[in-house]
Short mmCIF file of C-alpha atoms in Angstrom, two decimals:
data_model
loop_
_atom_site.label_atom_id
_atom_site.label_comp_id
_atom_site.label_asym_id
_atom_site.label_seq_id
_atom_site.Cartn_x
_atom_site.Cartn_y
_atom_site.Cartn_z
CA MET A 119 -5.40 61.63 6.30
CA ALA A 120 -1.91 60.15 6.03
CA ASN A 121 -0.79 61.91 9.19
CA TYR A 122 -3.97 61.44 11.12
CA LEU A 123 -2.15 60.04 14.12
CA GLU A 124 -0.33 63.34 14.52
CA ASN A 125 -3.07 65.67 13.31
CA ILE A 126 -5.91 64.41 15.39
CA ARG A 127 -4.02 64.09 18.67
CA PRO A 128 -5.61 66.79 20.83
CA LYS A 129 -3.32 69.58 21.97
CA ILE A 130 -2.99 70.22 25.68
CA SER A 131 -5.08 73.33 25.80
CA ILE A 132 -8.64 74.43 26.11
CA THR A 133 -9.60 71.17 24.38
CA GLN A 134 -8.37 69.19 27.38
CA TYR A 135 -10.33 71.49 29.64
CA ARG A 136 -13.47 70.91 27.59
CA ILE A 137 -12.90 67.16 27.69
CA ALA A 138 -12.51 67.31 31.49
CA LEU A 139 -15.73 69.28 31.73
CA ARG A 140 -17.47 66.75 29.50
CA VAL A 141 -16.17 63.92 31.72
CA LEU A 142 -17.75 65.65 34.71
CA ILE A 143 -21.04 66.13 32.85
CA GLU A 144 -21.03 62.44 31.89
CA THR A 145 -20.29 61.51 35.52
CA PHE A 146 -23.31 63.38 36.84
CA LYS A 147 -25.39 62.00 33.99
CA GLY A 148 -24.45 58.50 35.16
CA ILE A 149 -25.41 59.34 38.74
CA LYS A 150 -28.71 60.82 37.57
CA GLN A 151 -29.37 57.73 35.49
CA ALA A 152 -28.84 55.44 38.50
CA GLY A 153 -31.81 57.21 40.18
CA ILE A 154 -33.03 55.71 43.43
CA VAL A 155 -30.27 53.10 43.35
CA ASN A 156 -27.90 55.92 44.38
CA ILE A 157 -29.62 56.13 47.78
CA PHE A 158 -29.22 52.40 48.40
CA ILE A 159 -25.57 52.39 47.38
CA ILE A 160 -24.62 55.44 49.38
CA GLY A 161 -26.68 54.29 52.38
CA THR A 162 -25.12 50.82 52.40
CA MET A 163 -21.64 52.19 51.95
CA ALA A 164 -22.21 54.76 54.69
CA ALA A 165 -23.26 51.98 57.09
CA ILE A 166 -20.17 49.93 56.26
CA LEU A 167 -17.88 52.93 56.60
CA MET A 168 -19.53 53.88 59.87
CA ILE A 169 -18.81 50.42 61.33
CA PHE A 170 -15.24 50.60 60.12
CA GLY A 171 -14.81 54.16 61.40
CA ALA A 172 -16.22 53.22 64.81
CA ILE A 173 -13.90 50.22 65.16
CA PHE A 174 -10.92 52.19 63.89
CA ARG A 175 -11.59 55.13 66.22
CA THR A 176 -12.15 52.85 69.22
CA SER A 177 -8.99 50.96 68.41
CA MET A 178 -6.99 54.20 68.31
CA SER A 179 -8.48 55.22 71.62
CA LEU A 180 -7.65 51.85 73.15
CA SER A 181 -4.09 52.25 71.91
CA SER A 182 -3.70 55.54 73.74
CA LEU A 183 -5.29 53.99 76.84
CA VAL A 184 -2.88 51.08 76.61
CA ASN A 185 0.05 53.45 76.27
CA GLU A 186 -1.06 55.47 79.26
CA LEU A 187 -1.57 52.42 81.44
CA GLY A 188 1.65 50.97 80.14
CA ASN A 189 3.47 54.05 81.38
CA VAL A 190 1.99 53.67 84.82
CA LEU A 191 2.94 50.06 85.09
CA GLU A 192 6.38 49.46 86.42
CA VAL A 193 8.38 46.57 87.83
CA SER A 194 9.31 46.60 91.51
CA VAL A 195 12.66 44.89 92.09
CA TYR A 196 13.54 43.84 95.65
CA LEU A 197 17.30 43.63 96.10
CA LYS A 198 19.29 41.08 98.09
CA SER A 199 20.64 42.50 101.34
CA SER A 200 24.17 42.06 100.02
CA ALA A 201 23.48 44.10 96.86
CA ASP A 202 24.60 47.68 96.36
CA PRO A 203 21.47 49.64 95.28
CA ASN A 204 23.40 52.14 93.14
CA GLN A 205 25.30 49.40 91.32
CA ALA A 206 22.10 47.37 90.86
CA ALA A 207 20.29 50.43 89.49
CA GLU A 208 23.14 51.09 87.07
CA GLN A 209 23.04 47.49 85.84
CA ALA A 210 19.25 47.63 85.48
CA ARG A 211 19.55 50.78 83.36
CA GLN A 212 21.74 48.85 80.91
CA LEU A 213 18.92 46.40 80.13
CA SER A 214 16.99 46.96 76.94
CA HIS A 215 13.53 48.59 77.07
CA VAL A 216 14.25 50.10 80.51
CA LYS A 217 13.18 53.73 80.48
CA ARG A 218 13.94 54.82 84.05
CA VAL A 219 15.16 53.32 87.31
CA LYS A 220 14.43 54.81 90.70
CA ILE A 221 16.07 53.63 93.91
CA ILE A 222 13.83 53.37 96.98
CA ALA A 223 16.17 53.03 99.94
CA LYS A 224 15.05 50.50 102.56
CA GLU A 225 15.31 53.20 105.27
CA ASN A 226 12.78 55.38 103.48
CA SER A 227 10.43 52.47 102.86
CA TRP A 228 10.61 51.43 106.47
CA GLU A 229 10.08 54.95 107.76
CA ASN A 230 6.98 55.31 105.61
CA MET A 231 5.63 51.94 106.62
CA ARG A 232 6.19 52.64 110.32
CA LYS A 233 4.31 55.92 110.03
CA ASP A 234 1.46 54.39 108.04
CA MET A 235 1.04 51.32 110.19
CA GLN A 236 2.27 52.78 113.51
CA LEU A 237 4.79 50.02 114.00
CA PRO A 238 7.16 49.83 117.00
CA ASN A 239 10.84 50.71 116.59
CA ILE A 240 12.22 47.33 115.56
CA LYS A 241 14.99 46.31 113.15
CA ASN A 242 14.26 47.25 109.50
CA PRO A 243 13.12 44.04 107.74
CA LEU A 244 12.64 45.62 104.28
CA PRO A 245 15.05 45.30 101.37
CA ASP A 246 16.26 48.10 99.10
CA THR A 247 13.93 48.41 96.10
CA LEU A 248 14.23 49.55 92.48
CA HIS A 249 11.22 50.92 90.59
CA VAL A 250 11.91 50.10 86.97
CA ARG A 251 9.80 51.81 84.33
CA VAL A 252 9.63 50.15 80.92
CA ASP A 253 9.49 51.98 77.57
CA SER A 254 6.36 50.18 76.41
CA GLN A 255 3.69 48.09 78.03
CA LYS A 256 4.30 45.18 75.68
CA ASN A 257 7.92 44.90 76.92
CA ILE A 258 7.09 44.61 80.62
CA LYS A 259 7.18 40.84 80.66
CA SER A 260 10.53 40.54 78.92
CA VAL A 261 12.11 43.21 81.17
CA ALA A 262 10.71 41.51 84.29
CA ASP A 263 12.05 38.14 83.09
CA ASN A 264 15.44 39.71 82.45
CA LEU A 265 15.57 41.40 85.85
CA SER A 266 14.64 38.21 87.69
CA LYS A 267 17.78 36.58 86.26
CA GLN A 268 20.08 39.23 87.77
CA SER A 269 22.27 38.16 90.70
CA TYR A 270 21.33 41.16 92.87
CA VAL A 271 17.60 40.45 92.70
CA GLU A 272 15.78 38.80 95.56
CA ASP A 273 12.30 39.07 94.12
CA ILE A 274 10.29 41.10 91.58
CA ARG A 275 6.64 42.20 91.41
CA TYR A 276 4.57 43.76 88.65
CA ALA A 277 0.92 43.79 87.62
CA LYS A 278 1.31 40.79 85.40
CA ASP A 279 -2.38 40.16 84.79
CA ILE A 280 -3.32 43.74 84.00
CA SER A 281 -0.39 44.08 81.68
CA GLU A 282 -1.25 40.87 79.88
CA LYS A 283 -4.94 41.79 79.53
CA ILE A 284 -4.17 45.22 78.18
CA ARG A 285 -1.82 43.70 75.64
CA VAL A 286 -4.47 41.18 74.52
CA ILE A 287 -7.19 43.85 74.19
CA SER A 288 -4.84 46.06 72.24
CA ASP A 289 -3.86 43.21 69.91
CA ILE A 290 -7.50 42.22 69.36
CA SER A 291 -8.55 45.77 68.52
CA HIS A 292 -5.68 46.13 66.06
CA THR A 293 -6.48 42.81 64.40
CA ALA A 294 -10.19 43.71 64.25
CA THR A 295 -9.31 46.98 62.52
CA VAL A 296 -7.28 45.18 59.87
CA ILE A 297 -9.96 42.52 59.30
CA VAL A 298 -12.76 45.10 59.11
CA LEU A 299 -10.63 47.17 56.73
CA GLY A 300 -10.37 44.13 54.43
CA ILE A 301 -14.13 43.53 54.64
CA VAL A 302 -14.88 47.21 54.00
CA GLY A 303 -12.62 47.20 50.96
CA PHE A 304 -14.22 44.06 49.57
CA LEU A 305 -17.81 45.15 50.23
CA THR A 306 -17.26 48.65 48.85
CA MET A 307 -15.73 47.30 45.68
CA PHE A 308 -18.42 44.65 45.38
CA ILE A 309 -21.29 47.14 45.74
CA ILE A 310 -19.76 49.73 43.42
CA ASN A 311 -18.77 47.09 40.90
CA ASN A 312 -22.31 45.77 40.67
CA THR A 313 -23.87 49.20 40.50
CA ILE A 314 -21.54 50.43 37.81
CA GLN A 315 -22.18 47.23 35.85
CA LEU A 316 -25.87 48.11 35.87
CA VAL A 317 -25.14 51.66 34.75
CA ILE A 318 -22.83 50.37 32.01
CA GLN A 319 -25.49 47.92 30.88
CA SER A 320 -28.01 50.74 30.53
CA ARG A 321 -25.50 52.83 28.56
CA LYS A 322 -24.08 49.99 26.51
CA LYS A 323 -25.12 51.47 23.18
CA GLU A 324 -23.71 54.87 24.07
CA ILE A 325 -20.37 53.29 25.00
CA GLU A 326 -20.27 51.28 21.78
CA ILE A 327 -20.98 54.34 19.64
CA MET A 328 -18.35 56.40 21.44
CA ARG A 329 -15.82 53.61 21.02
CA LEU A 330 -16.53 53.22 17.29
CA MET A 331 -16.49 56.96 16.70
CA GLY A 332 -13.00 57.30 18.12
CA VAL A 333 -13.61 58.49 21.66
CA SER A 334 -10.67 57.37 23.79
CA ASN A 335 -11.11 54.59 26.30
CA TRP A 336 -10.06 56.88 29.14
CA PHE A 337 -12.80 59.34 28.30
CA ILE A 338 -15.29 56.49 28.42
CA ARG A 339 -13.87 55.03 31.65
CA LEU A 340 -13.32 58.19 33.66
CA PRO A 341 -16.97 59.14 34.32
CA TYR A 342 -17.59 55.67 35.80
CA ILE A 343 -14.44 55.82 37.90
CA LEU A 344 -15.42 59.27 39.18
CA GLN A 345 -18.93 58.02 39.85
CA GLY A 346 -17.55 55.22 42.06
CA SER A 347 -15.32 57.71 43.84
CA LEU A 348 -18.19 60.12 44.40
CA TYR A 349 -20.28 57.35 45.95
CA GLY A 350 -17.41 56.73 48.36
CA MET A 351 -17.13 60.42 49.17
CA MET A 352 -20.86 60.90 49.77
CA ALA A 353 -21.04 57.74 51.91
CA THR A 354 -18.15 59.05 54.02
CA ILE A 355 -19.88 62.40 54.56
CA ILE A 356 -22.95 60.55 55.86
CA ALA A 357 -20.89 58.17 57.99
CA ILE A 358 -19.13 61.10 59.68
CA ILE A 359 -22.39 62.26 61.32
CA PRO A 360 -22.82 59.29 63.71
CA LEU A 361 -19.05 59.03 64.07
CA SER A 362 -18.89 62.59 65.41
CA PHE A 363 -21.25 61.51 68.22
CA LEU A 364 -18.94 58.59 68.94
CA GLN A 365 -16.03 61.02 69.01
CA GLY A 366 -17.83 63.12 71.63
CA TYR A 367 -18.41 60.04 73.77
CA ILE A 368 -14.78 58.92 73.41
CA MET A 369 -13.58 62.38 74.45
CA GLN A 370 -15.70 62.11 77.61
CA VAL A 371 -14.19 58.71 78.44
CA HIS A 372 -10.71 60.13 77.83
CA ARG A 373 -11.38 63.01 80.18
CA PHE A 374 -12.77 60.64 82.83
CA LEU A 375 -9.73 58.33 82.66
CA GLY A 376 -7.31 61.24 82.44
CA ILE A 377 -6.02 60.11 79.06
CA PRO A 378 -4.94 62.94 76.72
CA ASN A 379 -7.68 63.89 74.24
CA SER A 380 -6.92 62.66 70.78
CA GLU A 381 -8.46 65.17 68.40
CA ASN A 382 -5.88 64.16 65.78
CA SER A 383 -7.10 60.56 65.81
CA TYR A 384 -10.54 61.80 64.81
CA TRP A 385 -9.24 63.78 61.85
CA ALA A 386 -6.97 60.89 60.90
CA MET A 387 -10.01 58.62 60.86
CA ILE A 388 -12.00 61.02 58.67
CA PHE A 389 -9.10 61.40 56.26
CA LEU A 390 -8.65 57.63 56.11
CA LEU A 391 -12.38 57.10 55.46
CA PHE A 392 -12.38 59.58 52.58
CA VAL A 393 -9.24 58.17 51.00
CA LEU A 394 -10.22 54.51 51.38
CA SER A 395 -13.83 54.86 50.26
CA MET A 396 -12.87 56.92 47.22
CA ILE A 397 -10.06 54.57 46.22
CA PHE A 398 -12.16 51.44 46.70
CA GLY A 399 -15.07 53.11 44.88
CA ALA A 400 -12.88 54.03 41.93
CA LEU A 401 -11.33 50.56 41.83
CA GLY A 402 -14.75 48.90 41.87
CA SER A 403 -15.78 50.99 38.86
CA LEU A 404 -12.52 50.46 37.04
CA LEU A 405 -12.90 46.70 37.34
CA SER A 406 -16.42 46.85 35.84
CA ILE A 407 -15.63 49.11 32.93
CA LYS A 408 -12.27 47.53 32.10
CA ASN A 409 -13.92 44.22 31.28
CA LYS A 410 -16.51 45.90 29.09
CA LEU A 411 -14.13 47.88 26.92
CA LYS A 412 -12.06 46.50 24.17
CA THR A 413 -10.31 48.80 21.73
CA MET B 402 -6.63 55.21 0.74
CA ILE B 403 -7.38 51.54 1.52
CA ASN B 404 -5.02 48.70 0.69
CA LEU B 405 -5.46 45.10 1.70
CA ARG B 406 -2.58 42.72 1.14
CA GLY B 407 -3.05 38.96 1.44
CA VAL B 408 -5.63 39.37 4.17
CA ASN B 409 -7.00 36.26 5.83
CA LYS B 410 -9.50 36.18 8.65
CA LYS B 411 -10.29 32.88 10.24
CA TYR B 412 -12.90 32.15 12.91
CA ARG B 413 -12.05 28.76 14.41
CA ASN B 414 -11.91 26.55 11.31
CA THR B 415 -13.82 28.81 8.93
CA TYR B 416 -12.32 31.47 6.73
CA ALA B 417 -14.36 34.69 6.74
CA LEU B 418 -11.82 36.26 4.38
CA LYS B 419 -9.32 34.39 2.27
CA ASN B 420 -6.30 36.03 0.66
CA VAL B 421 -8.03 39.33 -0.03
CA ASN B 422 -6.04 41.92 -2.01
CA LEU B 423 -7.71 45.23 -2.61
CA ASP B 424 -6.97 48.88 -3.40
CA ILE B 425 -9.44 51.72 -3.02
CA GLN B 426 -8.31 55.19 -4.02
CA LYS B 427 -9.13 58.43 -2.25
CA GLY B 428 -12.49 59.86 -3.30
CA GLU B 429 -13.86 56.59 -4.72
CA PHE B 430 -17.43 55.37 -4.23
CA VAL B 431 -17.37 51.59 -3.88
CA PHE B 432 -20.07 49.00 -3.36
CA LEU B 433 -19.00 45.85 -1.57
CA VAL B 434 -21.51 43.19 -2.49
CA GLY B 435 -22.09 39.54 -1.80
CA SER B 436 -24.56 37.26 -0.11
CA SER B 437 -24.85 37.01 3.67
CA GLY B 438 -21.72 35.45 5.16
CA ALA B 439 -19.58 36.42 2.16
CA GLY B 440 -17.27 38.44 4.45
CA LYS B 441 -18.45 42.01 3.79
CA SER B 442 -18.92 43.00 7.41
CA THR B 443 -15.68 41.31 8.45
CA LEU B 444 -13.78 43.27 5.83
CA MET B 445 -15.29 46.53 7.05
CA LYS B 446 -14.54 45.72 10.67
CA LEU B 447 -10.90 45.17 9.73
CA LEU B 448 -10.79 48.71 8.36
CA TYR B 449 -11.88 50.33 11.61
CA ARG B 450 -9.94 47.82 13.71
CA GLU B 451 -12.93 46.21 15.32
CA GLU B 452 -11.36 42.94 14.16
CA LEU B 453 -7.77 41.96 13.47
CA PRO B 454 -6.75 39.89 10.45
CA THR B 455 -5.44 36.39 11.09
CA SER B 456 -2.71 37.22 8.59
CA GLY B 457 -1.95 39.88 5.99
CA ASN B 458 -1.91 43.67 6.16
CA VAL B 459 -4.69 46.23 6.20
CA TYR B 460 -3.55 49.74 5.31
CA VAL B 461 -5.71 52.81 5.78
CA SER B 462 -4.03 55.99 4.53
CA GLY B 463 -0.72 54.17 4.49
CA VAL B 464 -0.89 53.00 8.11
CA ASP B 465 -1.10 49.27 8.81
CA VAL B 466 -4.08 49.34 11.14
CA SER B 467 -3.61 45.70 12.10
CA LYS B 468 -0.34 46.72 13.76
CA LEU B 469 -1.74 49.87 15.31
CA PRO B 470 -1.32 49.97 19.11
CA ASP B 471 -4.63 49.89 21.01
CA ASN B 472 -4.23 53.43 22.32
CA LYS B 473 -3.94 54.77 18.74
CA VAL B 474 -7.14 53.11 17.49
CA PRO B 475 -9.39 56.06 18.52
CA TYR B 476 -7.28 58.38 16.34
CA LEU B 477 -7.84 56.07 13.36
CA ARG B 478 -11.58 56.01 13.96
CA ARG B 479 -11.85 59.78 14.31
CA ASN B 480 -10.91 60.00 10.67
CA MET B 481 -13.66 57.66 9.60
CA GLY B 482 -17.41 57.81 9.67
CA ILE B 483 -19.19 54.56 10.36
CA ILE B 484 -22.83 53.97 9.46
CA PHE B 485 -24.69 50.96 10.83
CA GLN B 486 -27.63 49.00 9.53
CA ASP B 487 -29.47 49.40 12.87
CA TYR B 488 -28.62 53.17 13.06
CA LYS B 489 -27.40 52.89 16.69
CA LEU B 490 -29.09 56.09 17.86
CA LEU B 491 -29.62 57.01 21.52
CA GLU B 492 -33.40 56.96 22.00
CA LYS B 493 -33.48 59.33 24.96
CA GLN B 494 -31.48 62.06 23.24
CA THR B 495 -32.58 64.52 20.60
CA ILE B 496 -31.37 64.28 17.04
CA TYR B 497 -29.10 67.25 17.68
CA ASP B 498 -27.53 65.57 20.73
CA ASN B 499 -27.18 62.25 18.90
CA VAL B 500 -25.06 63.97 16.27
CA ALA B 501 -23.25 66.20 18.76
CA PHE B 502 -22.33 63.88 21.58
CA VAL B 503 -19.28 62.27 20.00
CA ILE B 504 -17.64 65.54 18.96
CA ARG B 505 -18.42 66.96 22.38
CA ALA B 506 -16.48 64.05 23.84
CA LEU B 507 -13.59 65.00 21.60
CA GLY B 508 -13.40 68.42 23.22
CA VAL B 509 -14.84 70.49 20.38
CA SER B 510 -16.11 73.90 21.53
CA SER B 511 -19.88 74.45 21.90
CA ARG B 512 -19.97 76.96 19.05
CA GLU B 513 -18.05 74.63 16.78
CA VAL B 514 -20.29 71.72 17.80
CA ASP B 515 -23.32 73.80 16.93
CA ASN B 516 -21.94 74.77 13.52
CA ARG B 517 -20.89 71.26 12.64
CA VAL B 518 -24.09 69.57 13.81
CA LYS B 519 -26.32 72.02 11.95
CA SER B 520 -24.24 71.70 8.83
CA ALA B 521 -24.29 67.87 9.00
CA LEU B 522 -28.04 67.83 9.56
CA LYS B 523 -28.48 70.18 6.62
CA ILE B 524 -26.58 67.80 4.36
CA VAL B 525 -28.97 64.98 5.29
CA ASN B 526 -32.00 67.31 5.08
CA LEU B 527 -32.93 66.98 8.73
CA ALA B 528 -32.16 70.45 10.05
CA HIS B 529 -35.83 70.95 10.83
CA LYS B 530 -35.98 67.87 13.06
CA MET B 531 -33.02 68.51 15.32
CA LYS B 532 -35.19 68.73 18.42
CA SER B 533 -37.04 65.48 17.73
CA LYS B 534 -36.25 62.15 19.38
CA PRO B 535 -35.29 59.14 17.22
CA ASN B 536 -38.59 57.34 17.86
CA GLU B 537 -40.43 60.29 16.27
CA LEU B 538 -38.59 59.69 12.99
CA SER B 539 -39.05 57.15 10.21
CA GLY B 540 -36.41 54.48 9.52
CA GLY B 541 -34.99 56.49 6.63
CA GLU B 542 -34.77 59.62 8.74
CA GLN B 543 -33.05 57.71 11.52
CA GLN B 544 -30.48 56.45 9.07
CA ARG B 545 -29.94 60.01 7.88
CA VAL B 546 -29.19 60.95 11.49
CA GLY B 547 -26.68 58.09 11.50
CA ILE B 548 -25.09 59.58 8.38
CA ALA B 549 -25.01 63.06 9.94
CA ARG B 550 -23.26 61.64 13.01
CA ALA B 551 -20.77 59.84 10.78
CA ILE B 552 -19.79 62.96 8.86
CA VAL B 553 -19.92 65.51 11.67
CA ASN B 554 -16.24 65.08 12.51
CA GLY B 555 -15.18 65.62 8.90
CA PRO B 556 -13.96 62.13 8.04
CA SER B 557 -12.05 61.33 4.88
CA LEU B 558 -13.54 57.83 4.72
CA LEU B 559 -17.14 56.76 5.19
CA ILE B 560 -17.90 53.10 5.89
CA ALA B 561 -21.53 52.02 5.69
CA ASP B 562 -22.42 48.46 6.61
CA GLU B 563 -25.75 47.59 4.95
CA PRO B 564 -27.09 51.12 5.45
CA THR B 565 -30.32 50.38 3.61
CA GLY B 566 -30.82 46.87 4.96
CA ASN B 567 -33.90 47.86 6.97
CA LEU B 568 -35.39 50.34 4.49
CA ASP B 569 -37.84 50.27 1.62
CA PRO B 570 -36.54 50.85 -1.96
CA GLN B 571 -37.61 54.49 -2.16
CA THR B 572 -36.01 55.40 1.19
CA SER B 573 -32.93 53.35 0.29
CA LEU B 574 -32.56 55.41 -2.85
CA GLU B 575 -32.73 58.62 -0.83
CA ILE B 576 -30.03 57.35 1.52
CA MET B 577 -27.79 56.36 -1.38
CA GLU B 578 -28.26 59.75 -2.98
CA ILE B 579 -27.14 61.42 0.23
CA LEU B 580 -24.08 59.17 0.36
CA ASP B 581 -23.38 59.99 -3.29
CA LYS B 582 -23.64 63.69 -2.46
CA ILE B 583 -21.16 63.23 0.39
CA ASN B 584 -18.83 61.37 -1.97
CA SER B 585 -18.95 64.27 -4.39
CA ARG B 586 -17.32 66.39 -1.65
CA GLY B 587 -14.22 64.18 -1.90
CA ILE B 588 -15.00 61.72 0.88
CA THR B 589 -14.22 58.09 0.07
CA VAL B 590 -17.35 55.99 0.50
CA LEU B 591 -17.42 52.22 0.98
CA ILE B 592 -20.84 50.61 1.21
CA SER B 593 -21.60 46.98 1.84
CA THR B 594 -24.95 45.86 0.48
CA HIS B 595 -26.81 43.07 -1.20
CA ASP B 596 -29.37 45.42 -2.70
CA HIS B 597 -29.15 44.61 -6.43
CA ALA B 598 -31.41 47.43 -7.58
CA MET B 599 -29.42 50.06 -5.75
CA VAL B 600 -26.04 48.88 -7.05
CA ASN B 601 -27.35 48.66 -10.59
CA HIS B 602 -28.93 52.10 -10.36
CA PHE B 603 -25.75 53.95 -9.33
CA ARG B 604 -23.23 52.16 -11.60
CA LYS B 605 -20.25 52.68 -9.31
CA ARG B 606 -17.29 50.43 -8.68
CA VAL B 607 -18.52 47.05 -7.43
CA ILE B 608 -16.35 44.56 -5.52
CA THR B 609 -18.00 41.17 -5.19
CA LEU B 610 -17.11 38.87 -2.33
CA GLU B 611 -17.96 35.20 -2.22
CA ALA B 612 -17.00 32.84 0.56
CA GLY B 613 -14.45 35.36 1.79
CA GLN B 614 -12.75 35.91 -1.56
CA VAL B 615 -12.90 38.76 -4.07
CA ILE B 616 -14.35 37.18 -7.18
CA LYS B 617 -15.09 40.32 -9.17
CA ASP B 618 -13.97 43.94 -9.10
CA VAL B 619 -15.60 46.08 -11.80
CA GLN B 620 -15.69 49.85 -12.37
CA ALA B 621 -19.24 51.08 -13.08
CA GLY B 622 -20.38 47.57 -12.38
CA THR B 623 -23.60 45.83 -11.63
CA TYR B 624 -24.67 43.16 -9.20
CA GLY B 625 -26.72 40.03 -9.87
#
């Protein structure tokens, strides 16, 4: 017995495989033991994950909408009559967040206007104009402010209100996603933690015997951790069903608005749901069992 | 096999064990006796690291278990068999599974589990009841299952805390005879008890504890 620390240490071999198999058996035993409670846990978690998934997916869709609209929005810069359009365009291109600058010569503008409005042949009253496209919707205001300070600018116009509203909606949806993510994490861990505590309570004697007979703490912990993870996984599978309907609806809206379809966002959401629910589930279990186990 | 050196165990202001020095050799059969609260259970818990001494050293097979890192404690316990007064059996499992489930958790193969469980149940004369549930057995039989579970992993030390505390004299005698039989196979056996008749019947080494101190240590001793 003198070298028991060396002798008893299991070799990495078929023994480890058997232990892993036993951990799985114990995991399913725990799930079986929870009985009808399983349905409540998985159902509740599925509902929570569905709400999170819906908000997350909508937020991603809004982001692509915002980007699309942001690309359409541009600043119209009306130049002073003394300004050289090419020079002004060159200077505008040097400003940060400016993606593209297009010169609209006053002759062209006037010709178009005369045709559209059937105006008589009078002196051209229009100024030369620059159409300045910004790299991102959120930078429109700062670019417009910058342009208005330039010496060659007479006046500027852009859809200030729309831009502002889009930015606010986008910010709100992002914030909501983060808040809901926090709530989801907390609720998932809370539900799993309480459930696993109940399971642990019902298997208290078993745990004590295993501990006193030399079963390692990880062997005792792992089935509970896996159980929490499995709850997360099963809840995600259920949550995906209504979320796939939402995805179909979002695709229709995208097609209607001419926004590129975002199939990747859907798969990203599913992946995120699986990862988060399984991690939070495992953490909830780990917290329960850790407190119950001393050496 | 077991060496205690200047061991003290204090709970708040009360000493459960006070300056205990003790040596138990491999293969010995030892009764640890004393009235309730004398420190018997505390001493046993120190051996399987369920408790830590306040001061002093507890050696099991030359290793100071009080300094053993937490992650090594399971390895210490795998070399011991522990028997409890309240048997600690799983009511919903069969006798076979009760004995098997710990060695299964240790990754022992099914065939080996089967061999070991049957052999352990044979030693305690319960091979014919392996499919029964604990509540179908008498107290003595349940304790025999506890013994089978304790020896199934081939320990070199068997620790029994009041194993006959809940049993009648005749059944207690049967349990002690089984433990004696196990001892004859070279396994060190340490039994805590306050059963005078049993101790006097077997005439083994008797260590008497009183108020946490060893007051008597006699080979082929008696109690009371």
